[in-house]
Amino acid sequence: VLLVVYLGYVGLGAGVLQALERPAEVRAAQRLLQQHWELLANHTCLQGPALHRLIQGIIEAYKSGITLQGNTTSLGKWNFSGSFFFSISAITTIGYGNLSPSTVAGRIFCILFALFGIPLNLVLLNEIGQLMLLGVQHCARRLEEVFHWQKKASLLIKTCALVTGLLLFLLLPPLLFSDKEGWSYEEGFYYSFITLSTIGFGDYVIGMNPDRTYPDWYKNVISLWILFGMAWLALVIKLCINLLE
């Protein structure tokens, strides 16, 4: 029965997403094809195969973190802060997919790094989650002692912890992303949840816009936000699991 419910839920998601996203995909494909033919018609010196190779080269370069800026290229995705953020996204299993090692040595190291880093990350997240729970339980006991509340104290503290987590990890960060990335609040909120839940589609990633200058602390602070936010969201998801079971 649970398997049938699971498959039905996934099928429902697939049907809704197809209805919502398929028309936009078709329009984008038609627009791209039209732009392709217009470019070839307006610039007769361009050859179709040569243009295709250039497009493929741009795509491969973008995957490596390189973008064209006029007659120059932008670097910096693999500096220390960028590499640190990639390491966090690797061992947290977010895996945005917008950046990946291109050398054989880098890929081998990434395998070994993740092999030991993922268990280390899970242990750390578990410890952070336990500390959060202990803090909530301690506050609840203090309220019970001071106001002689019983069930009310536990419910009040859990509600406060939930609201505080919502503010710190989901509701306030989009304001920072709006300022630094130029995203709308909805886009920032979407990125926050997709990141902290480790879904990591990669359609929105911080620090990747070559037209913007980011402060040195930005990616490091976001890395800490990811770490503590994942621990908080894991507790919320665990609560949802308990309710479902």
PDB file of C-alpha atoms in Angstrom:
ATOM      1  CA  VAL A   1       0.000   0.000   0.000  1.00  0.00           C
ATOM      2  CA  LEU A   2       2.830   2.391   0.891  1.00  0.00           C
ATOM      3  CA  LEU A   3       4.541   1.647  -2.421  1.00  0.00           C
ATOM      4  CA  VAL A   4       1.302   2.382  -4.314  1.00  0.00           C
ATOM      5  CA  VAL A   5       0.879   5.678  -2.426  1.00  0.00           C
ATOM      6  CA  TYR A   6       4.538   6.553  -3.139  1.00  0.00           C
ATOM      7  CA  LEU A   7       4.242   5.837  -6.868  1.00  0.00           C
ATOM      8  CA  GLY A   8       0.941   7.691  -7.021  1.00  0.00           C
ATOM      9  CA  TYR A   9       2.489  10.725  -5.341  1.00  0.00           C
ATOM     10  CA  VAL A  10       5.442  10.719  -7.744  1.00  0.00           C
ATOM     11  CA  GLY A  11       3.093  10.262 -10.687  1.00  0.00           C
ATOM     12  CA  LEU A  12       0.999  13.204  -9.496  1.00  0.00           C
ATOM     13  CA  GLY A  13       4.145  15.334  -9.315  1.00  0.00           C
ATOM     14  CA  ALA A  14       5.177  14.243 -12.787  1.00  0.00           C
ATOM     15  CA  GLY A  15       1.778  15.098 -14.252  1.00  0.00           C
ATOM     16  CA  VAL A  16       1.619  18.539 -12.649  1.00  0.00           C
ATOM     17  CA  LEU A  17       5.195  19.391 -13.644  1.00  0.00           C
ATOM     18  CA  GLN A  18       4.595  18.259 -17.217  1.00  0.00           C
ATOM     19  CA  ALA A  19       1.511  20.455 -17.450  1.00  0.00           C
ATOM     20  CA  LEU A  20       3.320  23.456 -15.979  1.00  0.00           C
ATOM     21  CA  GLU A  21       6.766  23.198 -17.571  1.00  0.00           C
ATOM     22  CA  ARG A  22       6.260  21.501 -20.963  1.00  0.00           C
ATOM     23  CA  PRO A  23       4.744  24.558 -22.725  1.00  0.00           C
ATOM     24  CA  ALA A  24       7.609  26.768 -21.528  1.00  0.00           C
ATOM     25  CA  GLU A  25      10.115  24.172 -22.755  1.00  0.00           C
ATOM     26  CA  VAL A  26       8.506  24.103 -26.210  1.00  0.00           C
ATOM     27  CA  ARG A  27       8.507  27.918 -26.418  1.00  0.00           C
ATOM     28  CA  ALA A  28      12.160  28.078 -25.372  1.00  0.00           C
ATOM     29  CA  ALA A  29      13.117  25.493 -28.001  1.00  0.00           C
ATOM     30  CA  GLN A  30      11.250  27.365 -30.738  1.00  0.00           C
ATOM     31  CA  ARG A  31      12.829  30.663 -29.669  1.00  0.00           C
ATOM     32  CA  LEU A  32      16.323  29.150 -29.704  1.00  0.00           C
ATOM     33  CA  LEU A  33      15.817  27.640 -33.157  1.00  0.00           C
ATOM     34  CA  GLN A  34      14.508  30.945 -34.490  1.00  0.00           C
ATOM     35  CA  GLN A  35      17.506  32.836 -33.088  1.00  0.00           C
ATOM     36  CA  HIS A  36      19.831  30.247 -34.626  1.00  0.00           C
ATOM     37  CA  TRP A  37      18.395  30.698 -38.127  1.00  0.00           C
ATOM     38  CA  GLU A  38      18.260  34.491 -37.796  1.00  0.00           C
ATOM     39  CA  LEU A  39      21.929  34.574 -36.827  1.00  0.00           C
ATOM     40  CA  LEU A  40      22.927  32.450 -39.817  1.00  0.00           C
ATOM     41  CA  ALA A  41      20.730  34.527 -42.151  1.00  0.00           C
ATOM     42  CA  ASN A  42      22.106  37.879 -40.939  1.00  0.00           C
ATOM     43  CA  HIS A  43      25.731  36.719 -40.892  1.00  0.00           C
ATOM     44  CA  THR A  44      26.207  34.679 -44.040  1.00  0.00           C
ATOM     45  CA  CYS A  45      29.917  34.194 -43.321  1.00  0.00           C
ATOM     46  CA  LEU A  46      29.009  31.928 -40.405  1.00  0.00           C
ATOM     47  CA  GLN A  47      28.881  28.225 -41.088  1.00  0.00           C
ATOM     48  CA  GLY A  48      26.374  25.997 -39.293  1.00  0.00           C
ATOM     49  CA  PRO A  49      28.930  23.397 -38.072  1.00  0.00           C
ATOM     50  CA  ALA A  50      31.363  26.130 -36.915  1.00  0.00           C
ATOM     51  CA  LEU A  51      28.614  27.867 -34.968  1.00  0.00           C
ATOM     52  CA  HIS A  52      27.609  24.557 -33.409  1.00  0.00           C
ATOM     53  CA  ARG A  53      31.213  23.918 -32.301  1.00  0.00           C
ATOM     54  CA  LEU A  54      31.415  27.406 -30.785  1.00  0.00           C
ATOM     55  CA  ILE A  55      28.182  26.842 -28.866  1.00  0.00           C
ATOM     56  CA  GLN A  56      29.447  23.503 -27.575  1.00  0.00           C
ATOM     57  CA  GLY A  57      32.718  25.130 -26.541  1.00  0.00           C
ATOM     58  CA  ILE A  58      30.862  27.841 -24.636  1.00  0.00           C
ATOM     59  CA  ILE A  59      28.746  25.221 -22.865  1.00  0.00           C
ATOM     60  CA  GLU A  60      31.806  23.184 -21.858  1.00  0.00           C
ATOM     61  CA  ALA A  61      33.622  26.316 -20.693  1.00  0.00           C
ATOM     62  CA  TYR A  62      30.621  27.395 -18.623  1.00  0.00           C
ATOM     63  CA  LYS A  63      30.563  24.000 -16.930  1.00  0.00           C
ATOM     64  CA  SER A  64      34.177  24.654 -15.925  1.00  0.00           C
ATOM     65  CA  GLY A  65      33.255  28.057 -14.532  1.00  0.00           C
ATOM     66  CA  ILE A  66      34.529  30.163 -17.450  1.00  0.00           C
ATOM     67  CA  THR A  67      32.332  32.761 -19.144  1.00  0.00           C
ATOM     68  CA  LEU A  68      32.921  35.160 -22.028  1.00  0.00           C
ATOM     69  CA  GLN A  69      33.087  38.871 -21.190  1.00  0.00           C
ATOM     70  CA  GLY A  70      33.599  40.759 -24.425  1.00  0.00           C
ATOM     71  CA  ASN A  71      37.043  39.840 -25.707  1.00  0.00           C
ATOM     72  CA  THR A  72      38.147  38.331 -22.375  1.00  0.00           C
ATOM     73  CA  THR A  73      37.128  35.435 -20.167  1.00  0.00           C
ATOM     74  CA  SER A  74      36.236  35.436 -16.494  1.00  0.00           C
ATOM     75  CA  LEU A  75      38.055  33.137 -14.088  1.00  0.00           C
ATOM     76  CA  GLY A  76      37.825  32.728 -10.346  1.00  0.00           C
ATOM     77  CA  LYS A  77      35.375  29.847  -9.902  1.00  0.00           C
ATOM     78  CA  TRP A  78      38.229  27.641  -8.712  1.00  0.00           C
ATOM     79  CA  ASN A  79      39.850  30.113  -6.329  1.00  0.00           C
ATOM     80  CA  PHE A  80      39.935  29.117  -2.651  1.00  0.00           C
ATOM     81  CA  SER A  81      36.471  30.434  -1.734  1.00  0.00           C
ATOM     82  CA  GLY A  82      34.941  28.857  -4.849  1.00  0.00           C
ATOM     83  CA  SER A  83      36.716  25.554  -4.188  1.00  0.00           C
ATOM     84  CA  PHE A  84      35.648  25.676  -0.525  1.00  0.00           C
ATOM     85  CA  PHE A  85      32.009  26.147  -1.561  1.00  0.00           C
ATOM     86  CA  PHE A  86      32.311  23.289  -4.083  1.00  0.00           C
ATOM     87  CA  SER A  87      33.731  21.032  -1.346  1.00  0.00           C
ATOM     88  CA  ILE A  88      30.773  21.861   0.902  1.00  0.00           C
ATOM     89  CA  SER A  89      28.294  21.134  -1.895  1.00  0.00           C
ATOM     90  CA  ALA A  90      30.056  17.817  -2.587  1.00  0.00           C
ATOM     91  CA  ILE A  91      30.117  16.320   0.918  1.00  0.00           C
ATOM     92  CA  THR A  92      26.617  17.613   1.738  1.00  0.00           C
ATOM     93  CA  THR A  93      25.447  15.776  -1.446  1.00  0.00           C
ATOM     94  CA  ILE A  94      23.786  18.956  -2.767  1.00  0.00           C
ATOM     95  CA  GLY A  95      25.735  18.612  -6.025  1.00  0.00           C
ATOM     96  CA  TYR A  96      24.478  21.634  -7.967  1.00  0.00           C
ATOM     97  CA  GLY A  97      26.000  20.294 -11.186  1.00  0.00           C
ATOM     98  CA  ASN A  98      27.012  23.722 -12.488  1.00  0.00           C
ATOM     99  CA  LEU A  99      30.666  23.139 -11.588  1.00  0.00           C
ATOM    100  CA  SER A 100      32.651  19.923 -11.622  1.00  0.00           C
ATOM    101  CA  PRO A 101      36.301  18.835 -11.836  1.00  0.00           C
ATOM    102  CA  SER A 102      37.524  18.542 -15.424  1.00  0.00           C
ATOM    103  CA  THR A 103      40.882  16.845 -14.824  1.00  0.00           C
ATOM    104  CA  VAL A 104      41.391  13.123 -14.179  1.00  0.00           C
ATOM    105  CA  ALA A 105      43.302  13.860 -10.961  1.00  0.00           C
ATOM    106  CA  GLY A 106      40.536  16.203  -9.801  1.00  0.00           C
ATOM    107  CA  ARG A 107      37.835  13.597 -10.413  1.00  0.00           C
ATOM    108  CA  ILE A 108      39.750  10.860  -8.590  1.00  0.00           C
ATOM    109  CA  PHE A 109      40.368  13.188  -5.656  1.00  0.00           C
ATOM    110  CA  CYS A 110      36.699  14.184  -5.635  1.00  0.00           C
ATOM    111  CA  ILE A 111      35.687  10.501  -5.309  1.00  0.00           C
ATOM    112  CA  LEU A 112      38.057   9.920  -2.375  1.00  0.00           C
ATOM    113  CA  PHE A 113      37.163  13.251  -0.787  1.00  0.00           C
ATOM    114  CA  ALA A 114      33.422  12.506  -0.931  1.00  0.00           C
ATOM    115  CA  LEU A 115      33.902   8.905   0.234  1.00  0.00           C
ATOM    116  CA  PHE A 116      35.207  10.072   3.599  1.00  0.00           C
ATOM    117  CA  GLY A 117      33.603  13.521   3.605  1.00  0.00           C
ATOM    118  CA  ILE A 118      29.968  12.396   3.323  1.00  0.00           C
ATOM    119  CA  PRO A 119      30.072  10.240   6.507  1.00  0.00           C
ATOM    120  CA  LEU A 120      31.949  13.041   8.302  1.00  0.00           C
ATOM    121  CA  ASN A 121      29.279  15.520   7.219  1.00  0.00           C
ATOM    122  CA  LEU A 122      26.458  13.230   8.397  1.00  0.00           C
ATOM    123  CA  VAL A 123      28.109  12.796  11.800  1.00  0.00           C
ATOM    124  CA  LEU A 124      28.544  16.565  12.162  1.00  0.00           C
ATOM    125  CA  LEU A 125      24.950  17.278  11.093  1.00  0.00           C
ATOM    126  CA  ASN A 126      23.712  14.719  13.610  1.00  0.00           C
ATOM    127  CA  GLU A 127      25.736  16.372  16.385  1.00  0.00           C
ATOM    128  CA  ILE A 128      24.466  19.846  15.457  1.00  0.00           C
ATOM    129  CA  GLY A 129      20.903  18.517  15.367  1.00  0.00           C
ATOM    130  CA  GLN A 130      21.324  16.907  18.791  1.00  0.00           C
ATOM    131  CA  LEU A 131      22.644  20.188  20.222  1.00  0.00           C
ATOM    132  CA  MET A 132      19.632  22.015  18.781  1.00  0.00           C
ATOM    133  CA  LEU A 133      17.286  19.464  20.365  1.00  0.00           C
ATOM    134  CA  LEU A 134      19.088  19.710  23.709  1.00  0.00           C
ATOM    135  CA  GLY A 135      18.755  23.486  23.587  1.00  0.00           C
ATOM    136  CA  VAL A 136      15.014  23.237  22.916  1.00  0.00           C
ATOM    137  CA  GLN A 137      14.540  20.677  25.700  1.00  0.00           C
ATOM    138  CA  HIS A 138      16.585  22.775  28.162  1.00  0.00           C
ATOM    139  CA  CYS A 139      14.489  25.868  27.433  1.00  0.00           C
ATOM    140  CA  ALA A 140      11.299  23.844  27.862  1.00  0.00           C
ATOM    141  CA  ARG A 141      12.458  22.531  31.266  1.00  0.00           C
ATOM    142  CA  ARG A 142      13.330  26.059  32.408  1.00  0.00           C
ATOM    143  CA  LEU A 143       9.870  27.287  31.454  1.00  0.00           C
ATOM    144  CA  GLU A 144       8.279  24.377  33.314  1.00  0.00           C
ATOM    145  CA  GLU A 145      10.291  25.225  36.444  1.00  0.00           C
ATOM    146  CA  VAL A 146       9.594  28.961  36.316  1.00  0.00           C
ATOM    147  CA  PHE A 147       5.945  29.015  35.222  1.00  0.00           C
ATOM    148  CA  HIS A 148       4.979  25.450  36.286  1.00  0.00           C
ATOM    149  CA  TRP A 149       3.830  24.669  32.767  1.00  0.00           C
ATOM    150  CA  GLN A 150       3.931  21.129  31.427  1.00  0.00           C
ATOM    151  CA  LYS A 151       2.752  20.447  27.892  1.00  0.00           C
ATOM    152  CA  LYS A 152       2.416  24.169  27.136  1.00  0.00           C
ATOM    153  CA  ALA A 153       6.136  24.809  27.701  1.00  0.00           C
ATOM    154  CA  SER A 154       7.258  22.086  25.291  1.00  0.00           C
ATOM    155  CA  LEU A 155       4.804  23.197  22.611  1.00  0.00           C
ATOM    156  CA  LEU A 156       5.756  26.868  23.022  1.00  0.00           C
ATOM    157  CA  ILE A 157       9.497  26.224  22.780  1.00  0.00           C
ATOM    158  CA  LYS A 158       9.119  23.910  19.762  1.00  0.00           C
ATOM    159  CA  THR A 159       7.005  26.547  18.034  1.00  0.00           C
ATOM    160  CA  CYS A 160       9.602  29.243  18.792  1.00  0.00           C
ATOM    161  CA  ALA A 161      12.391  26.986  17.497  1.00  0.00           C
ATOM    162  CA  LEU A 162      10.445  26.315  14.308  1.00  0.00           C
ATOM    163  CA  VAL A 163       9.718  30.019  13.729  1.00  0.00           C
ATOM    164  CA  THR A 164      13.333  31.005  14.495  1.00  0.00           C
ATOM    165  CA  GLY A 165      14.615  28.384  12.069  1.00  0.00           C
ATOM    166  CA  LEU A 166      12.198  29.561   9.402  1.00  0.00           C
ATOM    167  CA  LEU A 167      13.465  33.127   9.799  1.00  0.00           C
ATOM    168  CA  LEU A 168      17.187  32.308   9.916  1.00  0.00           C
ATOM    169  CA  PHE A 169      17.314  29.650   7.220  1.00  0.00           C
ATOM    170  CA  LEU A 170      14.416  30.243   4.829  1.00  0.00           C
ATOM    171  CA  LEU A 171      12.764  33.661   5.185  1.00  0.00           C
ATOM    172  CA  LEU A 172      15.663  36.092   5.794  1.00  0.00           C
ATOM    173  CA  PRO A 173      18.420  34.642   3.491  1.00  0.00           C
ATOM    174  CA  PRO A 174      16.439  35.502   0.300  1.00  0.00           C
ATOM    175  CA  LEU A 175      16.869  39.185   1.234  1.00  0.00           C
ATOM    176  CA  LEU A 176      20.655  38.708   1.141  1.00  0.00           C
ATOM    177  CA  PHE A 177      20.427  36.844  -2.159  1.00  0.00           C
ATOM    178  CA  SER A 178      18.289  39.619  -3.613  1.00  0.00           C
ATOM    179  CA  ASP A 179      21.006  42.127  -2.713  1.00  0.00           C
ATOM    180  CA  LYS A 180      24.054  40.097  -3.799  1.00  0.00           C
ATOM    181  CA  GLU A 181      22.642  38.085  -6.709  1.00  0.00           C
ATOM    182  CA  GLY A 182      19.849  40.334  -8.000  1.00  0.00           C
ATOM    183  CA  TRP A 183      17.271  37.565  -7.572  1.00  0.00           C
ATOM    184  CA  SER A 184      13.660  38.143  -6.651  1.00  0.00           C
ATOM    185  CA  TYR A 185      12.518  37.090  -3.169  1.00  0.00           C
ATOM    186  CA  GLU A 186      10.722  34.074  -4.652  1.00  0.00           C
ATOM    187  CA  GLU A 187      13.899  32.960  -6.433  1.00  0.00           C
ATOM    188  CA  GLY A 188      15.929  33.361  -3.238  1.00  0.00           C
ATOM    189  CA  PHE A 189      13.408  31.380  -1.201  1.00  0.00           C
ATOM    190  CA  TYR A 190      13.345  28.666  -3.873  1.00  0.00           C
ATOM    191  CA  TYR A 191      17.152  28.478  -3.837  1.00  0.00           C
ATOM    192  CA  SER A 192      17.193  28.295  -0.026  1.00  0.00           C
ATOM    193  CA  PHE A 193      14.867  25.318   0.165  1.00  0.00           C
ATOM    194  CA  ILE A 194      16.367  23.473  -2.820  1.00  0.00           C
ATOM    195  CA  THR A 195      19.828  23.879  -1.251  1.00  0.00           C
ATOM    196  CA  LEU A 196      19.035  22.985   2.359  1.00  0.00           C
ATOM    197  CA  SER A 197      16.988  19.956   1.292  1.00  0.00           C
ATOM    198  CA  THR A 198      20.060  18.819  -0.757  1.00  0.00           C
ATOM    199  CA  ILE A 199      17.961  18.611  -3.928  1.00  0.00           C
ATOM    200  CA  GLY A 200      20.399  20.993  -5.615  1.00  0.00           C
ATOM    201  CA  PHE A 201      19.008  21.414  -9.127  1.00  0.00           C
ATOM    202  CA  GLY A 202      21.757  23.886 -10.033  1.00  0.00           C
ATOM    203  CA  ASP A 203      19.498  26.355 -11.838  1.00  0.00           C
ATOM    204  CA  TYR A 204      20.288  28.912  -9.120  1.00  0.00           C
ATOM    205  CA  VAL A 205      23.752  28.976  -7.550  1.00  0.00           C
ATOM    206  CA  ILE A 206      25.320  31.807  -5.583  1.00  0.00           C
ATOM    207  CA  GLY A 207      28.476  33.604  -6.697  1.00  0.00           C
ATOM    208  CA  MET A 208      28.255  32.582 -10.353  1.00  0.00           C
ATOM    209  CA  ASN A 209      27.237  35.857 -12.024  1.00  0.00           C
ATOM    210  CA  PRO A 210      30.322  37.269 -13.832  1.00  0.00           C
ATOM    211  CA  ASP A 211      28.719  40.727 -13.923  1.00  0.00           C
ATOM    212  CA  ARG A 212      28.665  41.009 -10.120  1.00  0.00           C
ATOM    213  CA  THR A 213      31.431  41.482  -7.568  1.00  0.00           C
ATOM    214  CA  TYR A 214      31.084  39.368  -4.443  1.00  0.00           C
ATOM    215  CA  PRO A 215      32.741  40.082  -1.070  1.00  0.00           C
ATOM    216  CA  ASP A 216      35.277  37.556   0.199  1.00  0.00           C
ATOM    217  CA  TRP A 217      33.113  36.563   3.181  1.00  0.00           C
ATOM    218  CA  TYR A 218      30.034  35.818   1.081  1.00  0.00           C
ATOM    219  CA  LYS A 219      30.577  32.167   0.110  1.00  0.00           C
ATOM    220  CA  ASN A 220      32.089  31.310   3.513  1.00  0.00           C
ATOM    221  CA  VAL A 221      29.031  32.651   5.358  1.00  0.00           C
ATOM    222  CA  ILE A 222      26.707  30.823   2.947  1.00  0.00           C
ATOM    223  CA  SER A 223      28.659  27.608   3.586  1.00  0.00           C
ATOM    224  CA  LEU A 224      27.979  27.927   7.330  1.00  0.00           C
ATOM    225  CA  TRP A 225      24.347  28.754   6.592  1.00  0.00           C
ATOM    226  CA  ILE A 226      24.090  25.556   4.530  1.00  0.00           C
ATOM    227  CA  LEU A 227      25.618  23.466   7.329  1.00  0.00           C
ATOM    228  CA  PHE A 228      23.378  24.697  10.148  1.00  0.00           C
ATOM    229  CA  GLY A 229      20.338  25.058   7.867  1.00  0.00           C
ATOM    230  CA  MET A 230      20.608  21.433   6.774  1.00  0.00           C
ATOM    231  CA  ALA A 231      20.749  20.315  10.413  1.00  0.00           C
ATOM    232  CA  TRP A 232      17.613  22.343  11.231  1.00  0.00           C
ATOM    233  CA  LEU A 233      15.705  21.179   8.156  1.00  0.00           C
ATOM    234  CA  ALA A 234      16.690  17.571   8.904  1.00  0.00           C
ATOM    235  CA  LEU A 235      14.945  17.915  12.283  1.00  0.00           C
ATOM    236  CA  VAL A 236      11.838  19.313  10.574  1.00  0.00           C
ATOM    237  CA  ILE A 237      11.859  16.477   8.033  1.00  0.00           C
ATOM    238  CA  LYS A 238      12.316  13.959  10.843  1.00  0.00           C
ATOM    239  CA  LEU A 239       9.235  15.425  12.533  1.00  0.00           C
ATOM    240  CA  CYS A 240       7.299  15.034   9.280  1.00  0.00           C
ATOM    241  CA  ILE A 241       8.485  11.422   9.016  1.00  0.00           C
ATOM    242  CA  ASN A 242       7.244  10.725  12.543  1.00  0.00           C
ATOM    243  CA  LEU A 243       3.859  12.246  11.681  1.00  0.00           C
ATOM    244  CA  LEU A 244       3.586  10.164   8.503  1.00  0.00           C
ATOM    245  CA  GLU A 245       4.578   6.958  10.262  1.00  0.00           C
TER     246      GLU A 245
END
